[in-house]
Coordinates of C-alpha atoms in Angstrom, one line a residue:
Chain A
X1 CA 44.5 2.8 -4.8
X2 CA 45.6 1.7 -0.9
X3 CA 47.5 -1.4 -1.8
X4 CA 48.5 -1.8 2.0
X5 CA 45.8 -1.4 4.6
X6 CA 46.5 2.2 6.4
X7 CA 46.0 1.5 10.3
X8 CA 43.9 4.5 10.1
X9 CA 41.2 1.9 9.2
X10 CA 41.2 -0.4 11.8
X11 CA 42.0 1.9 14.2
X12 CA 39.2 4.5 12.2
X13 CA 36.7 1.1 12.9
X14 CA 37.6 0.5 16.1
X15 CA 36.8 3.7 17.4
X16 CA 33.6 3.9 15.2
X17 CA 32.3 0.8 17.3
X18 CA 33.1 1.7 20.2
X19 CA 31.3 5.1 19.6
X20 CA 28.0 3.1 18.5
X21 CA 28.8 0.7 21.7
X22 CA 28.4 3.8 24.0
X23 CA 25.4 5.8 22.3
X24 CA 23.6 7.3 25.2
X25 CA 19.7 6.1 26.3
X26 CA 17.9 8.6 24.9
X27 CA 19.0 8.4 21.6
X28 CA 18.7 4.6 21.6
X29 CA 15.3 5.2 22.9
X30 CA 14.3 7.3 20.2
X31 CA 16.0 5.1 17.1
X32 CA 13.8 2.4 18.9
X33 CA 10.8 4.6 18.1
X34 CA 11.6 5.3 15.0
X35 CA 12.0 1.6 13.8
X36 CA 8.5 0.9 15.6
X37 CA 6.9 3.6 13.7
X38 CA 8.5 2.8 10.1
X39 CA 7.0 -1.3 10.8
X40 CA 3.9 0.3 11.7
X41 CA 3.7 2.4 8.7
X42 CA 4.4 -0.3 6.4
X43 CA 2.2 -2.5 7.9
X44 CA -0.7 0.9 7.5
X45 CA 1.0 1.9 4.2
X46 CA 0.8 -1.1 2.3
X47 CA -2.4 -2.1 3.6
X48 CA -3.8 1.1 2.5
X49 CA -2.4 1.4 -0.6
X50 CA -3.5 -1.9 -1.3
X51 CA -7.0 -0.9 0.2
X52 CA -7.5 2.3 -1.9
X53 CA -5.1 1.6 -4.9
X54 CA -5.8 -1.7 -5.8
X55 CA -9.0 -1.9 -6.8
X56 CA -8.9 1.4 -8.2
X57 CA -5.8 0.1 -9.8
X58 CA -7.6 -3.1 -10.7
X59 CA -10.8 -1.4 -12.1
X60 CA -8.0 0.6 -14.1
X61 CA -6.5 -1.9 -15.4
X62 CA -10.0 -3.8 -16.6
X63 CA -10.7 -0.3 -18.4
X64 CA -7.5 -0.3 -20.2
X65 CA -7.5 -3.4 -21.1
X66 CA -10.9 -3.5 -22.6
X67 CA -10.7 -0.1 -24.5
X68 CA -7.4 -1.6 -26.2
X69 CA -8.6 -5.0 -26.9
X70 CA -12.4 -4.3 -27.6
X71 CA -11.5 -1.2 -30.2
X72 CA -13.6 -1.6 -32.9
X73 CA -12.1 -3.1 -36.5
X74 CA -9.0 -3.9 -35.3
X75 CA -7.9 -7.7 -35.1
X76 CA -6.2 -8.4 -31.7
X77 CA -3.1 -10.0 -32.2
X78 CA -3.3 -11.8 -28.6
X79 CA -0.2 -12.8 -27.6
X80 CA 1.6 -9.4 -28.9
X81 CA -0.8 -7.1 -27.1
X82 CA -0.9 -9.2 -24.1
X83 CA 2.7 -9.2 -24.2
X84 CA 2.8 -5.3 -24.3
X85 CA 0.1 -4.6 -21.7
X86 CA 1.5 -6.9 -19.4
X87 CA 5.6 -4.7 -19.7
X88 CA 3.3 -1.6 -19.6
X89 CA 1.6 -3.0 -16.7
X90 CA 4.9 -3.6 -14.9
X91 CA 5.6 0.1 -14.8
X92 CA 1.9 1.3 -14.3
X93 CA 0.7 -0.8 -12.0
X94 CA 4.2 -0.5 -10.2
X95 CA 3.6 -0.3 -5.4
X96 CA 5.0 2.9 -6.0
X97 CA 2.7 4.4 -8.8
X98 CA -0.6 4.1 -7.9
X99 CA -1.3 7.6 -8.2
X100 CA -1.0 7.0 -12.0
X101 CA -3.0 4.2 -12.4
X102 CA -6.3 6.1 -10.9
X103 CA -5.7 8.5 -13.9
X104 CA -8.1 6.1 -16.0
X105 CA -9.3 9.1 -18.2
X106 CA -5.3 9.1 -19.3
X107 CA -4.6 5.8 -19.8
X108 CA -8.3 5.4 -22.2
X109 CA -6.8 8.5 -24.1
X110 CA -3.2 7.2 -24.8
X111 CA -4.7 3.9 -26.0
X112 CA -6.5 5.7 -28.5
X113 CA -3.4 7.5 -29.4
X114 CA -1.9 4.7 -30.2
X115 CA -4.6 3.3 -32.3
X116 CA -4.3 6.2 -34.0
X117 CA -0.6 6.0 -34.6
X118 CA -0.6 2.1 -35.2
Chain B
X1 CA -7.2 -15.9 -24.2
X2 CA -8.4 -12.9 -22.5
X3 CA -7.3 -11.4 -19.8
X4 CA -9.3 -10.7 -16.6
X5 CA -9.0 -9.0 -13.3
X6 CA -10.3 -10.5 -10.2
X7 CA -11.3 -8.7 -7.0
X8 CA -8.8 -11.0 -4.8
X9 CA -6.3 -10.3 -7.3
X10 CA -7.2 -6.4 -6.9
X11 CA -5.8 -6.7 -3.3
X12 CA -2.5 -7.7 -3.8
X13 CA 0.9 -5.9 -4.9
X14 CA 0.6 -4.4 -8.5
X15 CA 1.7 -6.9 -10.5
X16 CA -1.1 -9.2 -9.4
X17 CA -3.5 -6.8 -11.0
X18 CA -3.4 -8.5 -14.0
X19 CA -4.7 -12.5 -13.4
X20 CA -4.0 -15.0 -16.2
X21 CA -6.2 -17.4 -15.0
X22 CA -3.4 -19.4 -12.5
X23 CA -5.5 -20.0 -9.5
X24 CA -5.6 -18.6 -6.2
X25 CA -3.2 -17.0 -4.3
X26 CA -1.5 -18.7 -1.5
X27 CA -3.5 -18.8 1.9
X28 CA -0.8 -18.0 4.0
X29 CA -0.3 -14.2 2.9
X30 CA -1.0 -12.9 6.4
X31 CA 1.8 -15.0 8.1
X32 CA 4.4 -14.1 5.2
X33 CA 3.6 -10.3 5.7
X34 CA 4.1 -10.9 9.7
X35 CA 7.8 -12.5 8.7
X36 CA 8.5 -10.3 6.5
X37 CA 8.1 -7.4 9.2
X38 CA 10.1 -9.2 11.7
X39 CA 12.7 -10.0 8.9
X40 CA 12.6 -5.6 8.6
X41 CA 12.5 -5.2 12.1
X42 CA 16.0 -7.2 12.6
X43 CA 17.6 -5.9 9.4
X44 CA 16.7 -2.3 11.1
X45 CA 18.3 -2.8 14.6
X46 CA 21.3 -4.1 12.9
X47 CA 21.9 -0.7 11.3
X48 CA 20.2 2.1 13.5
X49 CA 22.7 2.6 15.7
X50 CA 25.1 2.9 13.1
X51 CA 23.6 4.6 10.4
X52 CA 22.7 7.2 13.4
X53 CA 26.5 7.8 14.0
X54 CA 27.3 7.8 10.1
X55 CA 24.5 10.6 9.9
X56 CA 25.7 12.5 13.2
X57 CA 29.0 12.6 11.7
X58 CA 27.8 14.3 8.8
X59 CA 25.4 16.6 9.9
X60 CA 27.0 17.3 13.2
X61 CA 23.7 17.7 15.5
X62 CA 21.7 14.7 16.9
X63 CA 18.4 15.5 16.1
X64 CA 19.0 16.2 12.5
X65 CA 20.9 12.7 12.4
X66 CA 18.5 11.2 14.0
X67 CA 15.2 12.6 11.5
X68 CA 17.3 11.4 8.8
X69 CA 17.6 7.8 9.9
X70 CA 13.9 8.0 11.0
X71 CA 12.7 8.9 7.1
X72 CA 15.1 6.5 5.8
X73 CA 13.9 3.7 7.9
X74 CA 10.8 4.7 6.8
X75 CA 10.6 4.9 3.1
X76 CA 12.6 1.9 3.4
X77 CA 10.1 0.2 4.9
X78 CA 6.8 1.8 2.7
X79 CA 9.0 1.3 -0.2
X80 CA 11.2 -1.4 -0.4
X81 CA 9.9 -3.7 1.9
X82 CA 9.3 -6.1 -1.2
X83 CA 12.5 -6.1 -2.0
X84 CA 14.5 -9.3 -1.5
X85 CA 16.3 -8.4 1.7
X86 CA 19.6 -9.0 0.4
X87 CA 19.1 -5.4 -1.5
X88 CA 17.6 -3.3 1.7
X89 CA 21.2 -2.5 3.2
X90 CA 22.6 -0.7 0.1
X91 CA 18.9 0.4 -0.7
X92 CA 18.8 1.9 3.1
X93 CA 22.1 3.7 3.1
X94 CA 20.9 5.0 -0.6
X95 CA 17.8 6.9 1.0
X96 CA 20.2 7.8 4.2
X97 CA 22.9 9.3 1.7
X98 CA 19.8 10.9 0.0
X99 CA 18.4 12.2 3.2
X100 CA 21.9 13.5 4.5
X101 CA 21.8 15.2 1.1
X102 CA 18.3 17.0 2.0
X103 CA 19.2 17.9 5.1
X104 CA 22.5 20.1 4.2
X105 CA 20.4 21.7 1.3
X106 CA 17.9 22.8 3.6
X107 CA 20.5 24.5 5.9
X108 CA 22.0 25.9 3.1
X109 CA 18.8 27.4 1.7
X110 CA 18.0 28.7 5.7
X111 CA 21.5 30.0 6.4
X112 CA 20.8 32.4 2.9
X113 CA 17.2 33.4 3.8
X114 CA 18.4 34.5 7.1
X115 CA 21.1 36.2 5.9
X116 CA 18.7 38.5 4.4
X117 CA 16.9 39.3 7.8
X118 CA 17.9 42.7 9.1
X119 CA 20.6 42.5 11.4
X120 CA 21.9 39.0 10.9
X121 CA 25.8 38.6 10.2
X122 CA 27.0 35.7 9.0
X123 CA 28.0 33.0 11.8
X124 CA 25.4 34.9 13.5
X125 CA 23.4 31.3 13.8
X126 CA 21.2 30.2 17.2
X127 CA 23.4 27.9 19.2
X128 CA 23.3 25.2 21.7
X129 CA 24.5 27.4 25.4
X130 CA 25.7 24.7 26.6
X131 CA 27.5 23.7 23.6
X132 CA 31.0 24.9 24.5
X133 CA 30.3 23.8 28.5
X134 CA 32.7 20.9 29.4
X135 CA 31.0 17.6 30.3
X136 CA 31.4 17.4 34.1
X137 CA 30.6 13.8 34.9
X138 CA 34.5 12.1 35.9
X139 CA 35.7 10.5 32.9
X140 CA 38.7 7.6 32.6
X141 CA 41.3 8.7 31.2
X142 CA 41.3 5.9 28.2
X143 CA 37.3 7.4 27.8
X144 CA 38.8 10.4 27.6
X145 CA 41.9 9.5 24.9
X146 CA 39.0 7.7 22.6
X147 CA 36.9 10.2 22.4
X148 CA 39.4 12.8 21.9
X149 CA 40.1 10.7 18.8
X150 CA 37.2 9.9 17.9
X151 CA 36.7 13.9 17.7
X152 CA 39.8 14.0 16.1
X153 CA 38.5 11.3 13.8
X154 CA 35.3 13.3 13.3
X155 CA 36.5 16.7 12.5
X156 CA 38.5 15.3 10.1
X157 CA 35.6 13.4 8.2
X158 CA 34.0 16.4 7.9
X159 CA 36.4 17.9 6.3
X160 CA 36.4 15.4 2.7
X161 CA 34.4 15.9 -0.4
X162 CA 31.1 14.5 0.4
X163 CA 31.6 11.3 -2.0
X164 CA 35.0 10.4 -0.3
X165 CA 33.2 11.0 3.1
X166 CA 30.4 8.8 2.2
X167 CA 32.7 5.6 0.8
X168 CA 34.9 5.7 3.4
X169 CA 32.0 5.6 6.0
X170 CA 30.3 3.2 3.9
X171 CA 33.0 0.7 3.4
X172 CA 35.2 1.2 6.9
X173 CA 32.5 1.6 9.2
X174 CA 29.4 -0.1 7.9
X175 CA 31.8 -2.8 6.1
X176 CA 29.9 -2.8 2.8
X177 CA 31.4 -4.5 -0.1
X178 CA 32.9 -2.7 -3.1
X179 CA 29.4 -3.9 -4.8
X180 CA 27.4 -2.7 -2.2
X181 CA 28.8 0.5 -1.9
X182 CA 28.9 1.5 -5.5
X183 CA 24.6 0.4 -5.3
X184 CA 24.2 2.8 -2.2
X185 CA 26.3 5.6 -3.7
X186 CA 24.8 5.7 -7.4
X187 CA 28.2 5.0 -8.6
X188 CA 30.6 2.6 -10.4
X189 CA 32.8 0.7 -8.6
X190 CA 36.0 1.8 -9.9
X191 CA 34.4 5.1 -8.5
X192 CA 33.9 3.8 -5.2
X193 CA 37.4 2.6 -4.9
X194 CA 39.1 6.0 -5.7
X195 CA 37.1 7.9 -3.4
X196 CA 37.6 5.4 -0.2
X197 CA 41.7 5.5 -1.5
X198 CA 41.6 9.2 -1.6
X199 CA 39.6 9.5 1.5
X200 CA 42.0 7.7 3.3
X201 CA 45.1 9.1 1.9
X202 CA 43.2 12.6 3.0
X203 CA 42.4 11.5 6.4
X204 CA 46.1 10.5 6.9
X205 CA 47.1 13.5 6.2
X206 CA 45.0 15.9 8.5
X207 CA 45.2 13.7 11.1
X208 CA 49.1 13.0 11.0
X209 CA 51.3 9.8 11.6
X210 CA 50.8 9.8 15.1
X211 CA 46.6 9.2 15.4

């Protein structure tokens, strides 16, 4: 462990900055489009995953949750099960995972596998 | 109680799917999503420029470097954007590290498949002509003397284990915490601290008393 600062850092810092100080206009130009394009995309991206995923993801979500609380012969317990759904949910219904959540034929057949196993 | 889904709540992030019945959302979601692009768009042009040179240093060719910082800024922003923005800088030099990564794989993978062309020799890789050409544009001598060390500086960055590289950069140049670092590198942060005191104890010594 460096108890003692080296003056290789500052001096390694110094020279860093100054390198980032003098990057030339094209390349700034470019980084410039690059940031422009990544807001755009999230504005696009979330806007369209929210567009297409969401309600899938919401019409999902009513599915699941009425093939696991509507089963037949079985007495919801209401706050467990809510409980559950709603830590499943977290990682289902997760920005990133919408993919899964449109697999509504899945999630029907692994709350019957779980009926089964309960 | 049951449960229901509403179509308004259908709109919003996923965890929104699910609506317990507490009223409606807030009214003002359009002007939080416009500040929470401009809060992006400063956090990004606080770190281009230097996540560029961090990613040039490593890869050694601007156009790589600057792809990489393009797909980091990106997935950062279709990502993470949620996140509170105290986490985007470690998150952003996560994806950057991870991109880096990519990027030397990929050449890697190239330089073997073309090593199996006909012909090819090893080294035998397309360069820039006008690589080796001296810049001939008049240069002050103190230009001269930094960037000399800063090549100096360079070479010899390139020449460390790619975690020492990556805490040294992240904690000298970028001035990350200890914390930080160890969230951007995947790492602990006793890890994190004896790759920067290696690094610099290896940089020392390639690059002499004198630098």
């Amino acid at each position: 462990m460096v108890n003692t600062p080296d003056p290789l850092e500052p001096r390694s810092r110094e020279l860093f900055e100054e390198s980032v100080a003098r990057l030339d206009a094209r390349t700034r130009s470019r980084l410039n489009q690059a940031r422009q394009h990544a807001l755009a995309e999230m504005n696009k991206g979330s806007g369209r995953r929210y567009w297409l995923g969401a309600p899938i993801g919401g019409l999902a979500a009513a599915v699941l949750i009425a093939v696991v609380l509507l089963r037949p012969g079985v007495e919801p317990k209401q706050a467990e099960i809510t409980g559950t759904l709603l830590d499943d949910f977290d990682i289902v219904a997760d920005a990133d995972n919408f993919e899964l959540i449109q697999d509504v034929e899945f999630y029907s057949w692994l709350a019957g596998q779980n009926d089964g196993a309960g | 109680m049951w449960p229901f889904v509403t179509l308004r709540a259908a709109s919003f992030p996923g965890w929104a799917l699910l609506s317990l019945g507490r009223g409606d959302v807030p009214a003002t979601v359009e002007e939080q999503s416009l500040d929470q692009v401009r809060t992006l768009d400063r956090f990004l042009v606080s770190v281009e420029k230097r996540a560029f040179r961090i990613a040039r240093i490593t890869v050694r060719d601007d156009d790589d470097a600057l792809d990489i910082v393009q797909d980091a800024m990106l997935q950062l922003a279709r990502r993470y954007a949620q996140r509170p923005a105290a986490e985007w800088r470690p998150l952003f030099y996560r994806i950057l590290q991870n991109r880096i990564r990519d990027c030397q794989r990929r050449r890697k993978v190239r330089a073997k498949l073309m090593s199996w062309l006909p012909g090819w020799k090893e080294g035998d890789e397309v360069t820039d002509p006008f690589e080796g050409v001296a810049d001939a544009r008049p240069q002050p001598q103190e230009l001269l003397a930094t960037d000399q060390a800063m090549a100096k500086l360079e070479r010899a960055l390139g020449e460390l284990p790619r975690r020492q590289q990556e805490a040294f950069m992240l904690r000298n140049f970028e001035g990350m915490d200890v914390a930080q670092t160890a969230a951007a590198m995947g790492c602990s942060e006793g890890s994190v601290k004896t790759h920067y005191s290696r690094a610099v104890h290896s940089l020392r010594e390639q690059l002499g008393v004198a630098w």
